PDB file of C-alpha atoms in Angstrom:
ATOM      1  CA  UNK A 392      16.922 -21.961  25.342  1.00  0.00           C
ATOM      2  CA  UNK A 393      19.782 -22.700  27.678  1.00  0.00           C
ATOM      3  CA  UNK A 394      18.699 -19.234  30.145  1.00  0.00           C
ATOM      4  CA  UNK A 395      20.406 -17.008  28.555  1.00  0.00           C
ATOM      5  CA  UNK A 396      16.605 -16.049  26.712  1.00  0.00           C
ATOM      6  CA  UNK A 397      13.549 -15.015  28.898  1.00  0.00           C
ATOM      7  CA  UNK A 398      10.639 -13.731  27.214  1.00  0.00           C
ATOM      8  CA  UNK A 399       9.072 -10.123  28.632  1.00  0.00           C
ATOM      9  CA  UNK A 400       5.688  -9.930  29.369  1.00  0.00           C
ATOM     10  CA  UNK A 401       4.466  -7.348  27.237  1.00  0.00           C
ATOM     11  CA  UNK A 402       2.190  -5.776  30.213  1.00  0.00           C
ATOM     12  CA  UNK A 403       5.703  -5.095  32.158  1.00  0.00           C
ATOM     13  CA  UNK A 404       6.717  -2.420  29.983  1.00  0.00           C
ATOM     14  CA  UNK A 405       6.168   1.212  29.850  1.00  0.00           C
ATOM     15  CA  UNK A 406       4.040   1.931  26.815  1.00  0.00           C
ATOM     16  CA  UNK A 407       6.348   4.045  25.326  1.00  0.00           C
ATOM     17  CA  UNK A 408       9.168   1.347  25.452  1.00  0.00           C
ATOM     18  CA  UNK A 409       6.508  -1.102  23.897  1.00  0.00           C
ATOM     19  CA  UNK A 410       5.762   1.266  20.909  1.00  0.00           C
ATOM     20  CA  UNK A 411       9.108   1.435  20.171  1.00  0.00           C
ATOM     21  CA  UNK A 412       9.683  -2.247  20.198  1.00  0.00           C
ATOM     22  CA  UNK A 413       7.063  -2.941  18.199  1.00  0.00           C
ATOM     23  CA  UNK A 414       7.953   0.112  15.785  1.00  0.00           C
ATOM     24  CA  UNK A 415      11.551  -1.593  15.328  1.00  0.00           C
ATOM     25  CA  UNK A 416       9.589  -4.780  14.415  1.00  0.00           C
ATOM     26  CA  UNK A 417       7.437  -2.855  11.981  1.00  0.00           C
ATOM     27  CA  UNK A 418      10.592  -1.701  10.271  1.00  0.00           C
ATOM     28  CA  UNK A 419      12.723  -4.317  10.503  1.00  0.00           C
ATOM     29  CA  UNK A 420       9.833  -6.882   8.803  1.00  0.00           C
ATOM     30  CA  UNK A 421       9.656  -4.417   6.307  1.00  0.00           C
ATOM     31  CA  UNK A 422       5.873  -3.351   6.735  1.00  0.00           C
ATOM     32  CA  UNK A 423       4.183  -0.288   4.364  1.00  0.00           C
ATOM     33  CA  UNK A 424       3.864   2.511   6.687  1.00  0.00           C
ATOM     34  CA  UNK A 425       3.799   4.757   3.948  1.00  0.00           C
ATOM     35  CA  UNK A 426       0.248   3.289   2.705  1.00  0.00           C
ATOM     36  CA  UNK A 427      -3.341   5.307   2.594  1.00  0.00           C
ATOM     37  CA  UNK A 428      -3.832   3.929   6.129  1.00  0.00           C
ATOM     38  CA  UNK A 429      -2.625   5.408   9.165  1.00  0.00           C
ATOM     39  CA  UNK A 430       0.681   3.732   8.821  1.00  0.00           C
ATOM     40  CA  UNK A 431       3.122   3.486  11.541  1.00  0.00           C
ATOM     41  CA  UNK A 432       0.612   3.950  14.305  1.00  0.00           C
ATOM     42  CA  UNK A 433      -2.206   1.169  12.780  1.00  0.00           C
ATOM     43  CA  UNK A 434       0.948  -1.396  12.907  1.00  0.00           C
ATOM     44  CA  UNK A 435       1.489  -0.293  16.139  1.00  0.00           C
ATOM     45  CA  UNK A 436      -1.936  -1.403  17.390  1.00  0.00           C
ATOM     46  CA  UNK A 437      -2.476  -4.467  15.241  1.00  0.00           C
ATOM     47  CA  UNK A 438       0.900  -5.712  16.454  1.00  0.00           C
ATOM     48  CA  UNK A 439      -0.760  -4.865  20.063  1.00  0.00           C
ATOM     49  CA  UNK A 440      -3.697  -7.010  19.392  1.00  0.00           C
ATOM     50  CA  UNK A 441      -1.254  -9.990  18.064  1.00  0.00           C
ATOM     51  CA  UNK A 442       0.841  -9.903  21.533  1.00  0.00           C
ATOM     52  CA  UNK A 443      -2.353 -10.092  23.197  1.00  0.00           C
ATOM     53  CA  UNK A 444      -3.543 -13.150  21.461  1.00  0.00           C
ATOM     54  CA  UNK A 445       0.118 -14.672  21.819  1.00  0.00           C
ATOM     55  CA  UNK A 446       0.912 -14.683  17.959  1.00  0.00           C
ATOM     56  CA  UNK A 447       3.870 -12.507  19.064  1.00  0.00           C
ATOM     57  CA  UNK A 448       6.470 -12.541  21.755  1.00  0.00           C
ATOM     58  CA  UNK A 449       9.032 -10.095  23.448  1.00  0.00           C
ATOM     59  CA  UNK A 450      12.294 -12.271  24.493  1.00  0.00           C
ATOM     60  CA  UNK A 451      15.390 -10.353  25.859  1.00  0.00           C
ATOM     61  CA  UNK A 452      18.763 -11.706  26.184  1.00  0.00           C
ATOM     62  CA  UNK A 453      20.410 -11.525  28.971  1.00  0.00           C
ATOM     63  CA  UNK A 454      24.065 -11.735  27.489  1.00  0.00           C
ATOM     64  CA  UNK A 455      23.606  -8.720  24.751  1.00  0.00           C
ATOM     65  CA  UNK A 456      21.155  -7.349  26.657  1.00  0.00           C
ATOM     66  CA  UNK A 457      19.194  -6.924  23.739  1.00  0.00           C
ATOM     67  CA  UNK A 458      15.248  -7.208  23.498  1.00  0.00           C
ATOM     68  CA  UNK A 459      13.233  -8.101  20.244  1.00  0.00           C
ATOM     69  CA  UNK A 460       9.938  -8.841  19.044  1.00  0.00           C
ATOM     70  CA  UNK A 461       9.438 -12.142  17.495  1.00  0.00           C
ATOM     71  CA  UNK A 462       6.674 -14.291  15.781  1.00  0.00           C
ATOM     72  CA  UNK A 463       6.549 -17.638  17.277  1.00  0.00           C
ATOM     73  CA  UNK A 464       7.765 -19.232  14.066  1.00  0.00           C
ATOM     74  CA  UNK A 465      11.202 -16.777  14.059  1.00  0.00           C
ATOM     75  CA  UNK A 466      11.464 -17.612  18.075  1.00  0.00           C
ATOM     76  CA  UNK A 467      11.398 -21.615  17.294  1.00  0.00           C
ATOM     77  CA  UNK A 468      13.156 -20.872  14.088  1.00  0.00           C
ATOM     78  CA  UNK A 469      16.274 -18.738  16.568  1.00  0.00           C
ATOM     79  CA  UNK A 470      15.638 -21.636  19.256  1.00  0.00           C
ATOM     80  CA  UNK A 471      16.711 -24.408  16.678  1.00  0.00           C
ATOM     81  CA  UNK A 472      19.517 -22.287  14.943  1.00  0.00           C
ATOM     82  CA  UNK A 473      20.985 -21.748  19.054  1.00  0.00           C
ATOM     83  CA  UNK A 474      20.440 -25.319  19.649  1.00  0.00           C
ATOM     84  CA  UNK A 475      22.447 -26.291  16.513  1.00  0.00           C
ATOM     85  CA  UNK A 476      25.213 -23.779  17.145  1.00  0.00           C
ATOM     86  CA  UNK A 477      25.748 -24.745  21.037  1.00  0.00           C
ATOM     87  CA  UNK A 478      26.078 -28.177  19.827  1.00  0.00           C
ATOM     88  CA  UNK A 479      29.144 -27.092  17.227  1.00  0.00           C
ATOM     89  CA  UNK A 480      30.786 -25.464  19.593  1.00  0.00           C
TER      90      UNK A 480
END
């Protein structure tokens, strides 16, 4: 995706920064963390196991300087919308 993407090995972070990554993707998906369960923290670790197996991925821009966690669908899905939108213009 024309460089300006690189994806972030999830092992390179801190923990702490990784938690909170994946606790913006929690919220931002719109997952229950107000269920019977042990909410928040049970995403947390099943979002763990799904960067692990490569269902997820961490890509950072470098021109916002922004990082986000992504399911492989929404980072083909943002690949194909970037493609389109470097081709209008």
């Amino acid at each position: 995706m024309s460089g300006r993407f690189i994806e972030v090995p999830y092992r390179m972070l801190p923990a702490d920064t990784l938690d909170t990554l994946l606790e913006g993707f929690v919220t931002r998906e719109g997952y229950d963390t107000t269920d019977e369960g042990e909410g928040m923290p049970a995403w947390v670790r099943e979002l763990k196991r799904q960067l692990e197996r490569g269902e997820l991925l961490i890509a950072h821009d470098l021109q916002t300087e922004t990082t986000e966690v992504m399911t492989l669908a929404q980072w083909h899905a943002f690949g194909r919308q970037l493609a389109d939108d470097e081709e209008e213009g």
